[in-house]
Tab-separated table of C-alpha atoms and ligand atoms in Angstrom:
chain	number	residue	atom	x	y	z
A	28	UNK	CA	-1.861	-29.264	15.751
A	29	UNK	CA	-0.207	-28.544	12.442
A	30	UNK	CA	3.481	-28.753	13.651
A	31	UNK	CA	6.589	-27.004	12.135
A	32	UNK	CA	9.370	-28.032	10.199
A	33	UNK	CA	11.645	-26.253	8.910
A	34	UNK	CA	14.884	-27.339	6.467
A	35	UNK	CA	17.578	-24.890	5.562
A	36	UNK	CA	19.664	-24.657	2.616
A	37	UNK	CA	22.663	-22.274	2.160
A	38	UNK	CA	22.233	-22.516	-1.414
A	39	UNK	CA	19.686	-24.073	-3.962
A	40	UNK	CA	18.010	-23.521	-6.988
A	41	UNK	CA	14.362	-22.633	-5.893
A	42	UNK	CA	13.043	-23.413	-2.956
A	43	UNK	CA	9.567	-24.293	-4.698
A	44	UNK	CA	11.593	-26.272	-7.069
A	45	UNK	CA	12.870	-28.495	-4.366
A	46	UNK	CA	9.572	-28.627	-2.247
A	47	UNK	CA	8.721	-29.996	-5.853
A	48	UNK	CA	10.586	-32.645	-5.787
A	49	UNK	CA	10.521	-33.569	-2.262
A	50	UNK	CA	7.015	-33.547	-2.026
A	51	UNK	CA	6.438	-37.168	-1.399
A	52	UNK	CA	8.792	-36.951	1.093
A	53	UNK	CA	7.108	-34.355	3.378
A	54	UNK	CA	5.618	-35.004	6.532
A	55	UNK	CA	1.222	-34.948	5.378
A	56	UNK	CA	0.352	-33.433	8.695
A	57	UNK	CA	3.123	-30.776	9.269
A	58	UNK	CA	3.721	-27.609	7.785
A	59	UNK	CA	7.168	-27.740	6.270
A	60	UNK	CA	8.961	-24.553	5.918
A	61	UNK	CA	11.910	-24.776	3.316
A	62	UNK	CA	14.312	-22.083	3.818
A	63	UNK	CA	17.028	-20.924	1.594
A	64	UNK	CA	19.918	-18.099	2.412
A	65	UNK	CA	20.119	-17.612	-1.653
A	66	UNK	CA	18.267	-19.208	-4.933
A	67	UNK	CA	20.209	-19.344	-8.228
A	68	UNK	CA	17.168	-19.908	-10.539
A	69	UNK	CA	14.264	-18.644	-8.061
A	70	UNK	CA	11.083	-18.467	-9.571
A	71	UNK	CA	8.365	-15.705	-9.994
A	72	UNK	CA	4.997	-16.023	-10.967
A	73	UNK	CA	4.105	-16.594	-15.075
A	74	UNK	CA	7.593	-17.342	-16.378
A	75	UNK	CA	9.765	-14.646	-14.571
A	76	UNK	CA	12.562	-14.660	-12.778
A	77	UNK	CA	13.342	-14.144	-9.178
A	78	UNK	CA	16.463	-12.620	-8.555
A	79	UNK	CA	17.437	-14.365	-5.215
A	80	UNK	CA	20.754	-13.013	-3.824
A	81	UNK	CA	21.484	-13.816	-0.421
A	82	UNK	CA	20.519	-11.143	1.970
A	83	UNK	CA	16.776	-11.797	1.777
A	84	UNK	CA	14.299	-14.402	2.813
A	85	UNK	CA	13.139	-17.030	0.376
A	86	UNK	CA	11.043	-19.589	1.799
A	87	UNK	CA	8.563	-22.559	0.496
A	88	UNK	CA	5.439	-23.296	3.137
A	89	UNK	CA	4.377	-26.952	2.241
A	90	UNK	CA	1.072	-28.344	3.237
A	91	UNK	CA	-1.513	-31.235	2.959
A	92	UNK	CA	-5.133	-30.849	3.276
A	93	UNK	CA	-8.232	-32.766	2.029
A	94	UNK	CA	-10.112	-29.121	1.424
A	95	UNK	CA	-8.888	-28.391	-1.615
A	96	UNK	CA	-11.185	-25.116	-1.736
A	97	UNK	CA	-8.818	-23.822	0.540
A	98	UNK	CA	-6.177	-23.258	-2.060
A	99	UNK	CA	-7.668	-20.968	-3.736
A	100	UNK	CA	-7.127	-17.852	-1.396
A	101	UNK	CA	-3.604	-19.413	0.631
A	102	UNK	CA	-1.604	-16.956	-1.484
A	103	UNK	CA	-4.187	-13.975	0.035
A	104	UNK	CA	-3.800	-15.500	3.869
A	105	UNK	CA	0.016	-15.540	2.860
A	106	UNK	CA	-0.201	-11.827	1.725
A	107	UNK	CA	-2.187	-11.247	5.395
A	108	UNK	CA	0.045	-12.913	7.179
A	109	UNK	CA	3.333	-10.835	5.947
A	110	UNK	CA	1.358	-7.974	6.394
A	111	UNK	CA	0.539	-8.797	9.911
A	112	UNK	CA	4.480	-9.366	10.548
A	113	UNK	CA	5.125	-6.047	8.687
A	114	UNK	CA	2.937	-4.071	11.000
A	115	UNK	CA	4.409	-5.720	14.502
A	116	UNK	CA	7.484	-4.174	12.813
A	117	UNK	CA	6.629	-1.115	12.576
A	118	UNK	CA	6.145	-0.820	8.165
A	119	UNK	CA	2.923	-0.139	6.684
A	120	UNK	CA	2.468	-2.347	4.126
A	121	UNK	CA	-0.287	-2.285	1.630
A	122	UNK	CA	-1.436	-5.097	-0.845
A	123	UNK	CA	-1.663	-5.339	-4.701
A	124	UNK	CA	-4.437	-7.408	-5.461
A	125	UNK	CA	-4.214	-10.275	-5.215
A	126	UNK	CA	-0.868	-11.385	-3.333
A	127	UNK	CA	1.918	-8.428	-3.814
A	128	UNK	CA	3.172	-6.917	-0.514
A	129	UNK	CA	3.702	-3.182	-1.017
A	130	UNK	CA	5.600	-0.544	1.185
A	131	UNK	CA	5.762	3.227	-0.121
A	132	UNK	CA	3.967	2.085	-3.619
A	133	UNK	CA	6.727	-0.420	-4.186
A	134	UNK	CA	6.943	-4.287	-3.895
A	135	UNK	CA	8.939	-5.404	-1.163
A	136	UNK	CA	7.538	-9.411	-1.617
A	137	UNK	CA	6.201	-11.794	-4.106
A	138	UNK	CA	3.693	-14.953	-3.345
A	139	UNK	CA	4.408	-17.645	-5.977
A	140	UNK	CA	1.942	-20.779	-5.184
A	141	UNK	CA	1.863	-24.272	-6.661
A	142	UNK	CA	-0.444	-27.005	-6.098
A	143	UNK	CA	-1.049	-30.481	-7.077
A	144	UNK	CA	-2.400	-33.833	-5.810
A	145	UNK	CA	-0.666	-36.929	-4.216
A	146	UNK	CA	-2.495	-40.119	-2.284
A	147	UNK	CA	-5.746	-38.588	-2.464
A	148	UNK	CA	-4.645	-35.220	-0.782
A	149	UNK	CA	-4.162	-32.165	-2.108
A	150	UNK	CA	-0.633	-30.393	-1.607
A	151	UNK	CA	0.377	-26.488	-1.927
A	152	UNK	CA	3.922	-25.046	-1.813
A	153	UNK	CA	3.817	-21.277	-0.976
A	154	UNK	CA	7.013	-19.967	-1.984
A	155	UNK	CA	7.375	-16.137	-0.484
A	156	UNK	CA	10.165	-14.069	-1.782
A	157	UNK	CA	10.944	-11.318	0.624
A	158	UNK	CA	13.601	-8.075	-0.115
A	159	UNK	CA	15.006	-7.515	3.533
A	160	UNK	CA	18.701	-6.580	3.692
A	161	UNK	CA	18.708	-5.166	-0.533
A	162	UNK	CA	20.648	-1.899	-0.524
A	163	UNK	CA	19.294	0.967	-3.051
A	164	UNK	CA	22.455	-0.367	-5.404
A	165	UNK	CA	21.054	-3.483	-6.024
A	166	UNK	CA	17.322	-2.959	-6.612
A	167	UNK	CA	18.191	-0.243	-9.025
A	168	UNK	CA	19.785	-3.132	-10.930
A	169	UNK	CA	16.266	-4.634	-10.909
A	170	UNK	CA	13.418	-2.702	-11.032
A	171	UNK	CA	12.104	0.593	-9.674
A	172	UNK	CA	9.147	-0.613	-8.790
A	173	UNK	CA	11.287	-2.722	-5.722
A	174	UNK	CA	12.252	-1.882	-1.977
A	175	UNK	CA	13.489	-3.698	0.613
A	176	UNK	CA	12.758	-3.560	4.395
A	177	UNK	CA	16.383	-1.902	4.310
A	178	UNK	CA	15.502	0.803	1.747
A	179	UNK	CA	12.494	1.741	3.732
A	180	UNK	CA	13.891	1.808	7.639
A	181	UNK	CA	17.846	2.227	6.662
A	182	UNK	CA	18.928	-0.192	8.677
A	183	UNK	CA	19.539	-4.185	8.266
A	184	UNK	CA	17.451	-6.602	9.763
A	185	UNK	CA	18.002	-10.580	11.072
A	186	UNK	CA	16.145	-12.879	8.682
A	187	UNK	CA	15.151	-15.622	10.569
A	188	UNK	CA	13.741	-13.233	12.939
A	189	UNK	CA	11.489	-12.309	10.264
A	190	UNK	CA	10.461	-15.826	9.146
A	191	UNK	CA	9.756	-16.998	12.566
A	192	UNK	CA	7.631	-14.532	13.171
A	193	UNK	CA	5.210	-15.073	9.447
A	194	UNK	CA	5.670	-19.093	10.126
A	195	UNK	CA	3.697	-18.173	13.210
A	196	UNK	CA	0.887	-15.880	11.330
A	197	UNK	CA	0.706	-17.706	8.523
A	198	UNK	CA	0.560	-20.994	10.622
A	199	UNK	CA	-2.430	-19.530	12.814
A	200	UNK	CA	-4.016	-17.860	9.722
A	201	UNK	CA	-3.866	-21.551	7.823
A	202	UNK	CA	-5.583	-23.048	10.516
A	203	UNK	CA	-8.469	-20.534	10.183
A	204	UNK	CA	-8.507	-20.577	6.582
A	205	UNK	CA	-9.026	-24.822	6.709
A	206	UNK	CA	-11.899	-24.696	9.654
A	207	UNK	CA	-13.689	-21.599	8.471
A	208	UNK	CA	-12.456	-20.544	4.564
A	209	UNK	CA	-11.997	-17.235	3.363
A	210	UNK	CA	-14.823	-14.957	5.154
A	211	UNK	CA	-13.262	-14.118	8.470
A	212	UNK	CA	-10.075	-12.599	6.887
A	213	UNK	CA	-11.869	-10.548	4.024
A	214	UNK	CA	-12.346	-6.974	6.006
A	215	UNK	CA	-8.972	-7.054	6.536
A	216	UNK	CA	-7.821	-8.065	3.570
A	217	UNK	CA	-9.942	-5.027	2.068
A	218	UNK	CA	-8.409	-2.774	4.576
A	219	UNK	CA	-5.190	-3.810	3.633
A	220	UNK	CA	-5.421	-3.711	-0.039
A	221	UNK	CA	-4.268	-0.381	-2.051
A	222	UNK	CA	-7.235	-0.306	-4.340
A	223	UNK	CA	-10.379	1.831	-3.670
A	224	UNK	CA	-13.857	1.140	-5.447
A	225	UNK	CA	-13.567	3.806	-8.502
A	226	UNK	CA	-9.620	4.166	-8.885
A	227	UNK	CA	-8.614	2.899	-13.040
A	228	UNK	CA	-6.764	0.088	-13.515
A	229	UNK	CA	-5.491	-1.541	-16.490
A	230	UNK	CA	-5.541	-5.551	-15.994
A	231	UNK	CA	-4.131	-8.318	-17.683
A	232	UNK	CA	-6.129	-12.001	-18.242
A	233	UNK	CA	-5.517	-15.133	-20.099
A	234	UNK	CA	-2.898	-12.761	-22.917
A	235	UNK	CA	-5.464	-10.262	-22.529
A	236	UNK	CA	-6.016	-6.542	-21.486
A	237	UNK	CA	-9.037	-4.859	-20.036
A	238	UNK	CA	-9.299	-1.166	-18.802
A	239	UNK	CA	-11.963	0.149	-16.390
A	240	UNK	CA	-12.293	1.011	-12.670
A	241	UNK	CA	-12.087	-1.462	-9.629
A	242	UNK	CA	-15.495	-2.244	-8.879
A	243	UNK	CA	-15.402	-4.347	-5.216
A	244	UNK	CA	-13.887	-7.910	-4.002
A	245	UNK	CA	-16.167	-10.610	-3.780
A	246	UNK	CA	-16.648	-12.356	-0.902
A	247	UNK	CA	-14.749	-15.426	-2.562
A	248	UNK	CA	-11.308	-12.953	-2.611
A	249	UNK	CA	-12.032	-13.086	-6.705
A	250	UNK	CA	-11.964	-9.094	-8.315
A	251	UNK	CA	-14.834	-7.059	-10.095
A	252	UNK	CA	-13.703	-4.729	-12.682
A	253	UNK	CA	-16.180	-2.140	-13.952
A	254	UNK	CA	-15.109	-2.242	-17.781
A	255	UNK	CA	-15.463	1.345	-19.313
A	256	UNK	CA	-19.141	-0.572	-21.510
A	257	UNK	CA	-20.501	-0.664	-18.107
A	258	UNK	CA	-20.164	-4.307	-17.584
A	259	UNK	CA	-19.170	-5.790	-14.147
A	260	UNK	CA	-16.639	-8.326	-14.745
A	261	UNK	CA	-15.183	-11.143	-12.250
A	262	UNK	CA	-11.688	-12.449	-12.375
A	263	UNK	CA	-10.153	-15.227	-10.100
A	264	UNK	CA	-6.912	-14.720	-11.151
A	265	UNK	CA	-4.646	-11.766	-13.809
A	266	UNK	CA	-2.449	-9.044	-12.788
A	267	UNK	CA	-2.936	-5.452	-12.062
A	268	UNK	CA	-0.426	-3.048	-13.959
B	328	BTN	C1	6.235	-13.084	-7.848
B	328	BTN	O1	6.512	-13.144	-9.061
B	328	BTN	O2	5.780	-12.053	-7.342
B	328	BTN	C2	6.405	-14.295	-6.992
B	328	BTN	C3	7.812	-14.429	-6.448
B	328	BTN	C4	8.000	-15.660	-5.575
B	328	BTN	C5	9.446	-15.860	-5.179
B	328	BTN	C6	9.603	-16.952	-4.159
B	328	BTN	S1	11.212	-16.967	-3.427
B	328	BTN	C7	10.888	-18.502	-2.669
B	328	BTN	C8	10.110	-19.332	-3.675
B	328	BTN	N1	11.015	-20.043	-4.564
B	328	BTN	C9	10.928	-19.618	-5.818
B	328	BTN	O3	11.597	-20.059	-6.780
B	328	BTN	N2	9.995	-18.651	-5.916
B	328	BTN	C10	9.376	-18.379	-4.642
């Protein structure tokens, strides 16, 4: 059930981008991993960039399902799923709600997800941006708030390795996710995430900006924010900063 495929491209434009485009094409009952060794216009989430030199994994996981409540927490199982093949690696990675893999404080992957409808089904492409072999050098050109599995273990690692191992989490962690939803990954999504009730956060919703204290995570994945009037306020979706 739910078989693999997976495509590889030395070079192309976005993996999501292509998934995209291809999406008619795709096999409805397979989960079709697209797999580039570089992207020259990858994408991140809103309108940013992802700077996709080759070195690092970028990769698009395409499915079908006819539980389109699902989609709403596949970027979260995503996040899990990394996290799980983090840990059998030895890291300790941490989450930024809702779908940023952290290790020491500092992104080391991005979850950029994009659904739609075709024949009645609906489709998601989860396109995961991964910094593996990214020496100090380049990241500085970046950001400081970046690492790479390099910059935290100083030493290189094999990429496809890597991806083998989350196809086979995430694949597992899908399956759940379709028979049974959200609930049976949400203690460990809590334990994994770096946020505890109380700590201030400023957030950022719909082009606007709210300050307050994290309040708890519903059961749904979704984000309370205790707003300094005292209100208790739910978002699905915004970014922590
Ligand atoms: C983010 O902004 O945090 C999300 C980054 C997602 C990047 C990945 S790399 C593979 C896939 N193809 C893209 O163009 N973007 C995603």
């Amino acid at each position: 059930m739910l078989e693999i495929d997976a495509l590889h491209f030395e070079t192309i434009d976005s993996t999501n981008n292509w998934a995209k485009a291809h999406i008619q094409n795709l096999h409805k009952n397979k989960l079709t991993v697209i797999v580039a060794d570089e992207q020259t216009a990858g994408r991140g989430r809103r309108t940013n960039r992802w700077t996709s030199p080759e070195g690092n994994l970028y990769a698009s996981f395409c499915f079908f399902t006819n539980q389109a409540n699902c989609i709403s927490n596949v970027t979260q199982v995503m996040a899990i799923s990394l996290a799980e093949t983090l840990t059998e690696m030895g890291f300790t990675p941490m989450l930024k709600w809702p779908n940023d893999i952290l290790l020491s404080g500092k992104k080391c992957a991005g979850i950029l997800c994009e659904a739609g409808t075709l024949d009645d089904l609906t489709y998601a492409i989860v396109g995961i941006g991964l910094n593996i072999n990214m020496s100090k050098q380049q990241i500085a050109q970046y950001s400081f708030t970046l690492t790479s599995l390099l910059e935290e273990a100083g030493r290189n690692f094999k990429i496809e390795n890597i991806r083998i191992s989350l196809q086979k989490y995430f694949r597992a962690n899908l399956i759940t996710l379709m028979q049974k939803g959200f609930e049976p990954f949400l203690e460990s999504y809590k334990t994994l995430l770096r946020l505890r009730p109380g700590d201030r956060i400023k957030f950022h919703h719909d082009q606007l900006q709210y300050q307050g204290a994290f309040h708890s995570i519903q059961n749904n994945g979704s984000l309370n924010l205790l707003l300094d009037t005292g209100e208790v306020k739910n978002f699905i979706s915004g970014e922590i900063y």
